C-alpha cells in the first residue's frame, strides 16, 4: 500500500492506492484538516498496470 499525503499545508488530500494480490489497483481519496481525516470518497478500481509501465 502507498499513501500520498501531498503538500504539508492544511486541507491537502490523502490518497491511498492498493494493489491486490490478484494485481488489481484500487484508490480512495480522503479530505483532511491538519492531521485529521474528515471525509473519504468511495474505493474506485483503476486501470491495472502492465509490468514495465512508467
Phi, psi and omega in degrees: 000142174238145178235125178246111183272345180076200182299158182277001179289155180295145178092002179289150178280154170251125182244126179244122175250135180235131173252121183280168178295340176276353177094001177278152183244132179231148180224152173219143179243131180238143173277152175216153172238110187063236180261008183257122175282124187256333183196139178237148175280212178245157178293136180233132177280132179258171175298137179281127182289153175261136178310132181099349176296148182267000000 
